[in-house]
């Protein structure tokens, strides 16, 4: 069995030349820093694996959002992707500090504290509805 370890530190993080803040990427809902040795969608999938213990296939980027860091006086750029989960791991790097819970869209909308993340989820819902109506 392979041991998975979460990346840590800021040495490899990408920073926005526009805002000076970190550039983060993720799948709904996990997100984290995009590092210089990975593609954007690889970073999004890595964050989903580290934080939620899921693997899957990313769809096209849902959009770019700017938000204020809670810890630092910086504006971050956040790119979010949909993730079609194909595998749930029994153990994952951040399982001691995070729990995985499956929820409905409404439950997530009601519980999410960040407007930009709710907007990203709404983009996914709208995209899915558009695809369904085209069938």
Short mmCIF file of N, CA, C and O in Angstrom, two decimals:
data_model
loop_
_atom_site.label_atom_id
_atom_site.label_comp_id
_atom_site.label_asym_id
_atom_site.label_seq_id
_atom_site.Cartn_x
_atom_site.Cartn_y
_atom_site.Cartn_z
N UNK A 1 0.83 -1.17 0.00
CA UNK A 1 0.00 0.00 0.00
C UNK A 1 0.89 1.25 0.00
O UNK A 1 1.83 1.35 0.77
N UNK A 2 0.58 2.20 -0.87
CA UNK A 2 1.33 3.45 -0.94
C UNK A 2 0.84 4.41 0.14
O UNK A 2 -0.35 4.44 0.48
N UNK A 3 1.75 5.19 0.67
CA UNK A 3 1.41 6.20 1.66
C UNK A 3 1.32 7.54 0.96
O UNK A 3 2.23 7.95 0.25
N UNK A 4 0.19 8.21 1.13
CA UNK A 4 0.01 9.52 0.52
C UNK A 4 0.34 10.60 1.53
O UNK A 4 -0.05 10.51 2.69
N UNK A 5 1.04 11.62 1.09
CA UNK A 5 1.44 12.72 1.96
C UNK A 5 1.02 14.02 1.31
O UNK A 5 1.22 14.23 0.11
N UNK A 6 0.42 14.92 2.08
CA UNK A 6 -0.01 16.22 1.56
C UNK A 6 1.20 17.13 1.38
O UNK A 6 2.13 17.12 2.18
N UNK A 7 1.19 17.91 0.32
CA UNK A 7 2.22 18.92 0.13
C UNK A 7 2.05 20.01 1.16
O UNK A 7 0.94 20.37 1.52
N UNK A 8 3.16 20.56 1.61
CA UNK A 8 3.10 21.63 2.59
C UNK A 8 4.16 22.66 2.24
O UNK A 8 5.12 22.37 1.56
N UNK A 9 3.98 23.87 2.75
CA UNK A 9 4.95 24.92 2.53
C UNK A 9 4.55 25.82 1.38
O UNK A 9 3.62 25.53 0.63
N UNK A 10 5.25 26.92 1.24
CA UNK A 10 4.93 27.92 0.22
C UNK A 10 6.04 28.07 -0.82
O UNK A 10 5.94 28.91 -1.70
N UNK A 11 7.10 27.27 -0.74
CA UNK A 11 8.25 27.46 -1.62
C UNK A 11 7.89 27.32 -3.11
O UNK A 11 8.46 28.01 -3.94
N UNK A 12 6.99 26.42 -3.43
CA UNK A 12 6.64 26.16 -4.82
C UNK A 12 5.34 26.83 -5.26
O UNK A 12 4.91 26.64 -6.39
N UNK A 13 4.72 27.60 -4.38
CA UNK A 13 3.42 28.20 -4.68
C UNK A 13 3.52 29.21 -5.82
O UNK A 13 4.53 29.89 -5.98
N UNK A 14 2.44 29.30 -6.59
CA UNK A 14 2.33 30.33 -7.64
C UNK A 14 1.65 31.55 -7.04
O UNK A 14 0.71 31.41 -6.25
N UNK A 15 2.12 32.72 -7.45
CA UNK A 15 1.55 33.98 -6.97
C UNK A 15 1.13 34.82 -8.16
O UNK A 15 1.76 34.79 -9.22
N UNK A 16 0.06 35.56 -7.99
CA UNK A 16 -0.48 36.39 -9.05
C UNK A 16 0.36 37.65 -9.25
O UNK A 16 0.57 38.39 -8.29
N UNK A 17 0.78 37.92 -10.48
CA UNK A 17 1.49 39.17 -10.72
C UNK A 17 0.56 40.38 -10.60
O UNK A 17 1.01 41.49 -10.36
N UNK A 18 -0.74 40.16 -10.72
CA UNK A 18 -1.72 41.25 -10.62
C UNK A 18 -1.99 41.65 -9.17
O UNK A 18 -2.07 42.82 -8.86
N UNK A 19 -2.14 40.66 -8.28
CA UNK A 19 -2.54 40.97 -6.92
C UNK A 19 -1.45 40.71 -5.89
O UNK A 19 -1.53 41.20 -4.77
N UNK A 20 -0.45 39.91 -6.23
CA UNK A 20 0.58 39.54 -5.28
C UNK A 20 0.19 38.38 -4.38
O UNK A 20 1.00 37.86 -3.63
N UNK A 21 -1.10 37.99 -4.41
CA UNK A 21 -1.59 36.89 -3.59
C UNK A 21 -1.38 35.55 -4.27
O UNK A 21 -1.04 35.48 -5.46
N UNK A 22 -1.61 34.48 -3.52
CA UNK A 22 -1.47 33.14 -4.07
C UNK A 22 -2.52 32.89 -5.14
O UNK A 22 -3.60 33.48 -5.11
N UNK A 23 -2.22 31.98 -6.04
CA UNK A 23 -3.20 31.47 -6.98
C UNK A 23 -3.57 30.09 -6.48
O UNK A 23 -2.70 29.23 -6.30
N UNK A 24 -4.85 29.89 -6.21
CA UNK A 24 -5.31 28.60 -5.73
C UNK A 24 -6.23 27.98 -6.77
O UNK A 24 -6.86 28.68 -7.56
N UNK A 25 -6.26 26.66 -6.78
CA UNK A 25 -7.14 25.93 -7.68
C UNK A 25 -7.78 24.81 -6.87
O UNK A 25 -7.26 24.39 -5.84
N UNK A 26 -8.91 24.34 -7.35
CA UNK A 26 -9.55 23.25 -6.63
C UNK A 26 -10.74 22.71 -7.36
O UNK A 26 -11.16 23.22 -8.39
N UNK A 27 -11.26 21.65 -6.80
CA UNK A 27 -12.50 21.05 -7.25
C UNK A 27 -13.51 21.38 -6.17
O UNK A 27 -13.16 21.57 -5.02
N UNK A 28 -14.75 21.46 -6.55
CA UNK A 28 -15.77 21.77 -5.56
C UNK A 28 -15.84 20.58 -4.59
O UNK A 28 -16.07 19.48 -5.03
N UNK A 29 -15.57 20.76 -3.30
CA UNK A 29 -15.23 21.97 -2.58
C UNK A 29 -13.75 22.17 -2.25
O UNK A 29 -13.38 23.28 -1.90
N UNK A 30 -12.84 21.12 -2.29
CA UNK A 30 -11.47 21.39 -1.80
C UNK A 30 -10.67 22.29 -2.74
O UNK A 30 -10.79 22.19 -3.95
N UNK A 31 -9.84 23.13 -2.17
CA UNK A 31 -8.93 23.96 -2.96
C UNK A 31 -7.68 24.23 -2.16
O UNK A 31 -7.64 24.09 -0.95
N UNK A 32 -6.64 24.59 -2.88
CA UNK A 32 -5.38 24.92 -2.24
C UNK A 32 -4.41 25.43 -3.27
O UNK A 32 -4.75 25.62 -4.43
N UNK A 33 -3.19 25.65 -2.84
CA UNK A 33 -2.19 26.29 -3.70
C UNK A 33 -1.86 25.50 -4.95
O UNK A 33 -1.78 24.28 -4.95
N UNK A 34 -1.65 26.27 -6.03
CA UNK A 34 -1.23 25.70 -7.31
C UNK A 34 0.28 25.86 -7.37
O UNK A 34 0.80 26.97 -7.30
N UNK A 35 0.99 24.76 -7.46
CA UNK A 35 2.43 24.79 -7.40
C UNK A 35 3.05 24.78 -8.79
O UNK A 35 2.43 24.36 -9.77
N UNK A 36 4.30 25.25 -8.87
CA UNK A 36 4.95 25.48 -10.16
C UNK A 36 5.27 24.21 -10.93
O UNK A 36 5.51 24.27 -12.14
N UNK A 37 5.26 23.06 -10.28
CA UNK A 37 5.61 21.83 -10.97
C UNK A 37 4.40 21.00 -11.38
O UNK A 37 4.53 19.82 -11.67
N UNK A 38 3.21 21.63 -11.44
CA UNK A 38 2.00 20.89 -11.82
C UNK A 38 1.08 21.76 -12.66
O UNK A 38 1.12 22.99 -12.58
N UNK A 39 0.26 21.10 -13.46
CA UNK A 39 -0.75 21.83 -14.23
C UNK A 39 -1.89 22.24 -13.30
O UNK A 39 -2.01 21.73 -12.19
N UNK A 40 -2.72 23.15 -13.77
CA UNK A 40 -3.83 23.63 -12.95
C UNK A 40 -4.78 22.49 -12.58
O UNK A 40 -5.16 22.35 -11.42
N UNK A 41 -5.17 21.67 -13.56
CA UNK A 41 -6.11 20.60 -13.23
C UNK A 41 -5.45 19.48 -12.41
O UNK A 41 -6.10 18.86 -11.58
N UNK A 42 -4.14 19.26 -12.58
CA UNK A 42 -3.44 18.30 -11.70
C UNK A 42 -3.48 18.79 -10.26
O UNK A 42 -3.69 18.00 -9.33
N UNK A 43 -3.27 20.10 -10.06
CA UNK A 43 -3.31 20.67 -8.71
C UNK A 43 -4.70 20.53 -8.10
O UNK A 43 -4.85 20.21 -6.91
N UNK A 44 -5.73 20.77 -8.90
CA UNK A 44 -7.11 20.65 -8.41
C UNK A 44 -7.39 19.21 -7.97
O UNK A 44 -7.96 18.98 -6.89
N UNK A 45 -6.97 18.24 -8.79
CA UNK A 45 -7.18 16.83 -8.43
C UNK A 45 -6.37 16.46 -7.19
O UNK A 45 -6.83 15.71 -6.33
N UNK A 46 -5.14 16.98 -7.08
CA UNK A 46 -4.31 16.71 -5.90
C UNK A 46 -4.99 17.23 -4.64
O UNK A 46 -5.04 16.55 -3.62
N UNK A 47 -5.54 18.44 -4.70
CA UNK A 47 -6.21 19.01 -3.53
C UNK A 47 -7.41 18.15 -3.12
O UNK A 47 -7.64 17.94 -1.93
N UNK A 48 -8.18 17.68 -4.09
CA UNK A 48 -9.33 16.82 -3.78
C UNK A 48 -8.86 15.53 -3.10
O UNK A 48 -9.49 15.06 -2.15
N UNK A 49 -7.75 14.99 -3.56
CA UNK A 49 -7.23 13.76 -2.96
C UNK A 49 -6.71 14.05 -1.55
O UNK A 49 -7.04 13.32 -0.60
N UNK A 50 -5.92 15.12 -1.38
CA UNK A 50 -5.34 15.42 -0.07
C UNK A 50 -6.41 15.76 0.97
O UNK A 50 -6.36 15.29 2.10
N UNK A 51 -7.37 16.60 0.58
CA UNK A 51 -8.32 17.13 1.56
C UNK A 51 -9.57 16.28 1.73
O UNK A 51 -10.13 16.24 2.82
N UNK A 52 -10.03 15.62 0.65
CA UNK A 52 -11.28 14.87 0.74
C UNK A 52 -11.11 13.37 0.50
O UNK A 52 -12.06 12.61 0.65
N UNK A 53 -9.93 12.95 0.06
CA UNK A 53 -9.71 11.53 -0.16
C UNK A 53 -10.49 10.99 -1.34
O UNK A 53 -10.95 9.85 -1.31
N UNK A 54 -10.63 11.81 -2.38
CA UNK A 54 -11.33 11.35 -3.58
C UNK A 54 -10.45 11.57 -4.81
O UNK A 54 -9.65 12.50 -4.87
N UNK A 55 -10.61 10.68 -5.77
CA UNK A 55 -9.96 10.80 -7.08
C UNK A 55 -11.07 10.95 -8.11
O UNK A 55 -12.18 10.48 -7.90
N UNK A 56 -10.71 11.56 -9.23
CA UNK A 56 -11.70 11.69 -10.27
C UNK A 56 -11.17 12.44 -11.47
O UNK A 56 -9.98 12.70 -11.59
N UNK A 57 -12.11 12.79 -12.34
CA UNK A 57 -11.80 13.48 -13.59
C UNK A 57 -12.34 14.90 -13.51
O UNK A 57 -13.51 15.10 -13.19
N UNK A 58 -11.48 15.86 -13.82
CA UNK A 58 -11.93 17.25 -13.82
C UNK A 58 -12.59 17.60 -15.13
O UNK A 58 -12.22 17.08 -16.18
N UNK A 59 -13.57 18.49 -15.04
CA UNK A 59 -14.18 19.09 -16.22
C UNK A 59 -13.53 20.43 -16.47
O UNK A 59 -12.58 20.82 -15.79
N UNK A 60 -14.06 21.17 -17.44
CA UNK A 60 -13.53 22.49 -17.75
C UNK A 60 -13.67 23.45 -16.58
O UNK A 60 -14.61 23.36 -15.80
N UNK A 61 -12.73 24.38 -16.48
CA UNK A 61 -12.72 25.33 -15.37
C UNK A 61 -14.07 26.07 -15.31
O UNK A 61 -14.65 26.42 -16.34
N UNK A 62 -14.57 26.25 -14.10
CA UNK A 62 -15.86 26.93 -13.89
C UNK A 62 -15.71 28.44 -13.90
O UNK A 62 -16.67 29.16 -14.14
N UNK A 63 -14.53 28.92 -13.60
CA UNK A 63 -14.31 30.35 -13.60
C UNK A 63 -13.18 30.75 -12.68
O UNK A 63 -12.55 29.93 -12.03
N UNK A 64 -12.96 32.06 -12.64
CA UNK A 64 -11.95 32.66 -11.79
C UNK A 64 -12.63 33.60 -10.82
O UNK A 64 -13.47 34.42 -11.23
N UNK A 65 -12.29 33.47 -9.55
CA UNK A 65 -12.84 34.34 -8.51
C UNK A 65 -11.68 34.96 -7.74
O UNK A 65 -10.62 34.35 -7.60
N UNK A 66 -11.89 36.17 -7.25
CA UNK A 66 -10.92 36.83 -6.37
C UNK A 66 -11.51 36.89 -4.97
O UNK A 66 -12.71 37.15 -4.82
N UNK A 67 -10.69 36.63 -3.98
CA UNK A 67 -11.17 36.70 -2.60
C UNK A 67 -10.03 37.13 -1.68
O UNK A 67 -8.85 36.98 -2.01
N UNK A 68 -10.40 37.67 -0.55
CA UNK A 68 -9.44 38.17 0.43
C UNK A 68 -9.01 37.03 1.35
O UNK A 68 -9.85 36.33 1.91
N UNK A 69 -7.71 36.85 1.51
CA UNK A 69 -7.18 35.86 2.44
C UNK A 69 -7.59 36.24 3.86
O UNK A 69 -7.56 37.41 4.23
N UNK A 70 -7.96 35.23 4.65
CA UNK A 70 -8.31 35.50 6.05
C UNK A 70 -7.06 35.75 6.90
O UNK A 70 -7.11 36.45 7.88
N UNK A 71 -5.95 35.12 6.51
CA UNK A 71 -4.73 35.22 7.30
C UNK A 71 -3.80 36.35 6.88
O UNK A 71 -3.09 36.91 7.69
N UNK A 72 -3.79 36.63 5.58
CA UNK A 72 -2.83 37.59 5.04
C UNK A 72 -3.59 38.73 4.38
O UNK A 72 -4.72 38.57 3.94
N UNK A 73 -2.99 39.87 4.27
CA UNK A 73 -3.61 41.01 3.62
C UNK A 73 -3.34 40.94 2.12
O UNK A 73 -2.71 41.81 1.54
N UNK A 74 -3.84 39.87 1.51
CA UNK A 74 -3.63 39.62 0.08
C UNK A 74 -4.94 39.21 -0.56
O UNK A 74 -5.80 38.62 0.08
N UNK A 75 -5.05 39.52 -1.84
CA UNK A 75 -6.17 39.04 -2.63
C UNK A 75 -5.70 37.82 -3.40
O UNK A 75 -4.68 37.87 -4.09
N UNK A 76 -6.41 36.72 -3.25
CA UNK A 76 -6.08 35.48 -3.94
C UNK A 76 -6.96 35.33 -5.17
O UNK A 76 -8.06 35.86 -5.24
N UNK A 77 -6.43 34.57 -6.13
CA UNK A 77 -7.19 34.18 -7.31
C UNK A 77 -7.56 32.72 -7.13
O UNK A 77 -6.69 31.90 -6.83
N UNK A 78 -8.82 32.37 -7.32
CA UNK A 78 -9.26 30.99 -7.17
C UNK A 78 -9.91 30.48 -8.44
O UNK A 78 -10.85 31.08 -8.94
N UNK A 79 -9.38 29.42 -8.99
CA UNK A 79 -9.94 28.74 -10.16
C UNK A 79 -10.59 27.45 -9.66
O UNK A 79 -9.94 26.66 -8.97
N UNK A 80 -11.83 27.23 -10.01
CA UNK A 80 -12.52 26.03 -9.53
C UNK A 80 -12.94 25.15 -10.71
O UNK A 80 -13.32 25.65 -11.77
N UNK A 81 -12.88 23.85 -10.48
CA UNK A 81 -13.22 22.84 -11.48
C UNK A 81 -14.29 21.91 -10.92
O UNK A 81 -14.31 21.63 -9.72
N UNK A 82 -15.13 21.37 -11.78
CA UNK A 82 -15.97 20.26 -11.33
C UNK A 82 -15.12 18.99 -11.29
O UNK A 82 -14.13 18.88 -12.03
N UNK A 83 -15.47 18.08 -10.43
CA UNK A 83 -14.76 16.80 -10.34
C UNK A 83 -15.79 15.69 -10.34
O UNK A 83 -16.67 15.65 -9.48
N UNK A 84 -15.67 14.79 -11.32
CA UNK A 84 -16.51 13.59 -11.32
C UNK A 84 -15.74 12.53 -10.54
O UNK A 84 -14.72 12.01 -10.99
N UNK A 85 -16.22 12.25 -9.34
CA UNK A 85 -15.51 11.33 -8.44
C UNK A 85 -15.61 9.91 -8.97
O UNK A 85 -16.69 9.41 -9.26
N UNK A 86 -14.45 9.28 -9.08
CA UNK A 86 -14.39 7.89 -9.54
C UNK A 86 -13.91 6.94 -8.46
O UNK A 86 -14.06 5.73 -8.60
N UNK A 87 -13.32 7.49 -7.38
CA UNK A 87 -12.76 6.63 -6.35
C UNK A 87 -12.76 7.37 -5.01
O UNK A 87 -12.35 8.52 -4.94
N UNK A 88 -13.23 6.70 -3.97
CA UNK A 88 -13.19 7.22 -2.60
C UNK A 88 -12.16 6.40 -1.83
O UNK A 88 -12.28 5.19 -1.73
N UNK A 89 -11.16 7.09 -1.30
CA UNK A 89 -10.13 6.41 -0.54
C UNK A 89 -10.57 6.21 0.91
O UNK A 89 -11.27 7.05 1.47
N UNK A 90 -10.14 5.12 1.50
CA UNK A 90 -10.44 4.87 2.91
C UNK A 90 -9.50 5.67 3.81
O UNK A 90 -9.84 5.99 4.94
N UNK A 91 -8.32 5.96 3.30
CA UNK A 91 -7.35 6.78 4.03
C UNK A 91 -6.81 7.83 3.07
O UNK A 91 -6.61 7.54 1.89
N UNK A 92 -6.60 9.05 3.59
CA UNK A 92 -6.04 10.12 2.76
C UNK A 92 -5.21 11.04 3.64
O UNK A 92 -5.32 11.02 4.87
N UNK A 93 -4.34 11.85 3.02
CA UNK A 93 -3.37 12.61 3.79
C UNK A 93 -3.93 13.50 4.90
O UNK A 93 -3.34 13.59 5.97
N UNK A 94 -5.05 14.18 4.69
CA UNK A 94 -5.55 15.12 5.68
C UNK A 94 -6.79 14.62 6.43
O UNK A 94 -7.54 15.41 7.00
N UNK A 95 -6.95 13.31 6.49
CA UNK A 95 -8.14 12.75 7.12
C UNK A 95 -8.22 13.02 8.62
O UNK A 95 -9.29 13.05 9.20
N UNK A 96 -7.08 13.28 9.26
CA UNK A 96 -7.09 13.57 10.69
C UNK A 96 -7.67 14.96 10.97
O UNK A 96 -8.23 15.19 12.04
N UNK A 97 -7.56 15.86 10.01
CA UNK A 97 -8.04 17.23 10.23
C UNK A 97 -9.26 17.60 9.40
O UNK A 97 -9.81 18.68 9.56
N UNK A 98 -9.68 16.72 8.51
CA UNK A 98 -10.85 16.99 7.65
C UNK A 98 -11.71 15.74 7.56
O UNK A 98 -11.20 14.64 7.57
N UNK A 99 -13.01 15.96 7.44
CA UNK A 99 -13.88 14.80 7.23
C UNK A 99 -14.60 14.96 5.89
O UNK A 99 -14.84 16.06 5.43
N UNK A 100 -14.90 13.84 5.30
CA UNK A 100 -15.58 13.83 4.00
C UNK A 100 -17.06 13.59 4.26
O UNK A 100 -17.44 12.64 4.95
N UNK A 101 -17.89 14.45 3.72
CA UNK A 101 -19.33 14.32 3.85
C UNK A 101 -19.96 14.57 2.49
O UNK A 101 -19.63 15.55 1.83
N UNK A 102 -20.86 13.70 2.09
CA UNK A 102 -21.59 13.92 0.85
C UNK A 102 -22.84 14.72 1.19
O UNK A 102 -23.49 14.48 2.20
N UNK A 103 -23.17 15.68 0.34
CA UNK A 103 -24.28 16.59 0.62
C UNK A 103 -24.99 16.96 -0.67
O UNK A 103 -24.42 16.85 -1.76
N UNK A 104 -26.21 17.43 -0.54
CA UNK A 104 -26.95 17.94 -1.69
C UNK A 104 -26.43 19.34 -2.03
O UNK A 104 -25.78 20.00 -1.20
N UNK A 105 -26.74 19.80 -3.21
CA UNK A 105 -26.36 21.16 -3.61
C UNK A 105 -26.93 22.17 -2.62
O UNK A 105 -26.23 23.08 -2.17
N UNK A 106 -28.18 22.01 -2.24
CA UNK A 106 -28.80 22.96 -1.32
C UNK A 106 -28.11 22.96 0.05
O UNK A 106 -27.90 24.02 0.64
N UNK A 107 -27.75 21.79 0.54
CA UNK A 107 -27.04 21.72 1.82
C UNK A 107 -25.70 22.46 1.75
O UNK A 107 -25.33 23.17 2.68
N UNK A 108 -25.01 22.30 0.63
CA UNK A 108 -23.73 22.99 0.47
C UNK A 108 -23.94 24.49 0.36
O UNK A 108 -23.24 25.28 1.01
N UNK A 109 -24.93 24.91 -0.42
CA UNK A 109 -25.22 26.34 -0.55
C UNK A 109 -25.56 26.96 0.80
O UNK A 109 -25.10 28.04 1.14
N UNK A 110 -26.36 26.26 1.58
CA UNK A 110 -26.77 26.77 2.89
C UNK A 110 -25.61 26.82 3.88
O UNK A 110 -25.56 27.69 4.74
N UNK A 111 -24.67 25.89 3.77
CA UNK A 111 -23.60 25.80 4.74
C UNK A 111 -22.31 26.49 4.37
O UNK A 111 -21.44 26.68 5.22
N UNK A 112 -22.16 26.89 3.12
CA UNK A 112 -20.91 27.51 2.68
C UNK A 112 -20.83 28.97 3.11
O UNK A 112 -21.74 29.75 2.85
N UNK A 113 -19.74 29.34 3.75
CA UNK A 113 -19.56 30.69 4.25
C UNK A 113 -19.00 31.65 3.20
O UNK A 113 -18.99 32.85 3.41
N UNK A 114 -18.51 31.14 2.10
CA UNK A 114 -17.82 31.96 1.11
C UNK A 114 -18.68 32.18 -0.13
O UNK A 114 -19.01 31.23 -0.84
N UNK A 115 -19.00 33.43 -0.40
CA UNK A 115 -19.84 33.77 -1.56
C UNK A 115 -19.20 33.29 -2.85
O UNK A 115 -19.89 32.77 -3.73
N UNK A 116 -17.90 33.41 -2.98
CA UNK A 116 -17.26 33.02 -4.23
C UNK A 116 -17.36 31.52 -4.46
O UNK A 116 -17.50 31.07 -5.60
N UNK A 117 -17.34 30.71 -3.40
CA UNK A 117 -17.49 29.27 -3.57
C UNK A 117 -18.94 28.91 -3.93
O UNK A 117 -19.17 27.99 -4.71
N UNK A 118 -19.90 29.63 -3.35
CA UNK A 118 -21.30 29.41 -3.74
C UNK A 118 -21.51 29.76 -5.21
O UNK A 118 -22.23 29.07 -5.93
N UNK A 119 -20.85 30.82 -5.66
CA UNK A 119 -20.94 31.20 -7.08
C UNK A 119 -20.35 30.11 -7.97
O UNK A 119 -20.91 29.81 -9.03
N UNK A 120 -19.23 29.53 -7.56
CA UNK A 120 -18.62 28.45 -8.34
C UNK A 120 -19.56 27.25 -8.41
O UNK A 120 -19.75 26.66 -9.48
N UNK A 121 -20.18 26.91 -7.30
CA UNK A 121 -21.13 25.80 -7.29
C UNK A 121 -22.33 26.12 -8.19
O UNK A 121 -22.79 25.26 -8.94
N UNK A 122 -22.81 27.35 -8.15
CA UNK A 122 -23.93 27.74 -9.01
C UNK A 122 -23.54 27.64 -10.49
O UNK A 122 -24.35 27.23 -11.32
N UNK A 123 -22.30 27.98 -10.81
CA UNK A 123 -21.81 27.82 -12.19
C UNK A 123 -21.89 26.35 -12.61
O UNK A 123 -22.29 26.04 -13.73
N UNK A 124 -21.51 25.45 -11.71
CA UNK A 124 -21.58 24.02 -12.00
C UNK A 124 -23.03 23.58 -12.19
O UNK A 124 -23.35 22.85 -13.14
N UNK A 125 -23.92 24.01 -11.31
CA UNK A 125 -25.33 23.66 -11.42
C UNK A 125 -25.90 24.17 -12.74
O UNK A 125 -26.59 23.44 -13.46
N UNK A 126 -25.59 25.41 -13.10
CA UNK A 126 -26.08 25.99 -14.35
C UNK A 126 -25.54 25.24 -15.56
O UNK A 126 -26.27 24.97 -16.52
N UNK A 127 -24.25 24.88 -15.52
CA UNK A 127 -23.64 24.13 -16.62
C UNK A 127 -24.32 22.77 -16.78
O UNK A 127 -24.63 22.34 -17.89
N UNK A 128 -24.54 22.11 -15.67
CA UNK A 128 -25.17 20.78 -15.71
C UNK A 128 -26.60 20.88 -16.25
O UNK A 128 -27.03 20.06 -17.06
N UNK A 129 -27.34 21.89 -15.80
CA UNK A 129 -28.72 22.07 -16.28
C UNK A 129 -28.75 22.34 -17.77
O UNK A 129 -29.62 21.82 -18.48
N UNK A 130 -27.82 23.12 -18.25
CA UNK A 130 -27.74 23.42 -19.68
C UNK A 130 -27.47 22.16 -20.49
O UNK A 130 -28.08 21.93 -21.54
N UNK A 131 -26.55 21.33 -19.99
CA UNK A 131 -26.25 20.07 -20.67
C UNK A 131 -27.45 19.14 -20.69
O UNK A 131 -27.74 18.48 -21.68
N UNK A 132 -28.17 19.08 -19.55
CA UNK A 132 -29.34 18.22 -19.45
C UNK A 132 -30.46 18.67 -20.39
O UNK A 132 -31.15 17.86 -20.99
N UNK A 133 -30.64 19.98 -20.51
CA UNK A 133 -31.71 20.49 -21.38
C UNK A 133 -31.40 20.28 -22.86
O UNK A 133 -32.29 20.25 -23.68
N UNK A 134 -30.10 20.12 -23.17
CA UNK A 134 -29.71 19.88 -24.57
C UNK A 134 -29.95 18.45 -24.99
O UNK A 134 -29.93 18.13 -26.18
N UNK A 135 -30.20 17.55 -24.04
CA UNK A 135 -30.40 16.13 -24.36
C UNK A 135 -31.74 15.85 -24.96
O UNK A 135 -32.74 16.23 -24.83
#
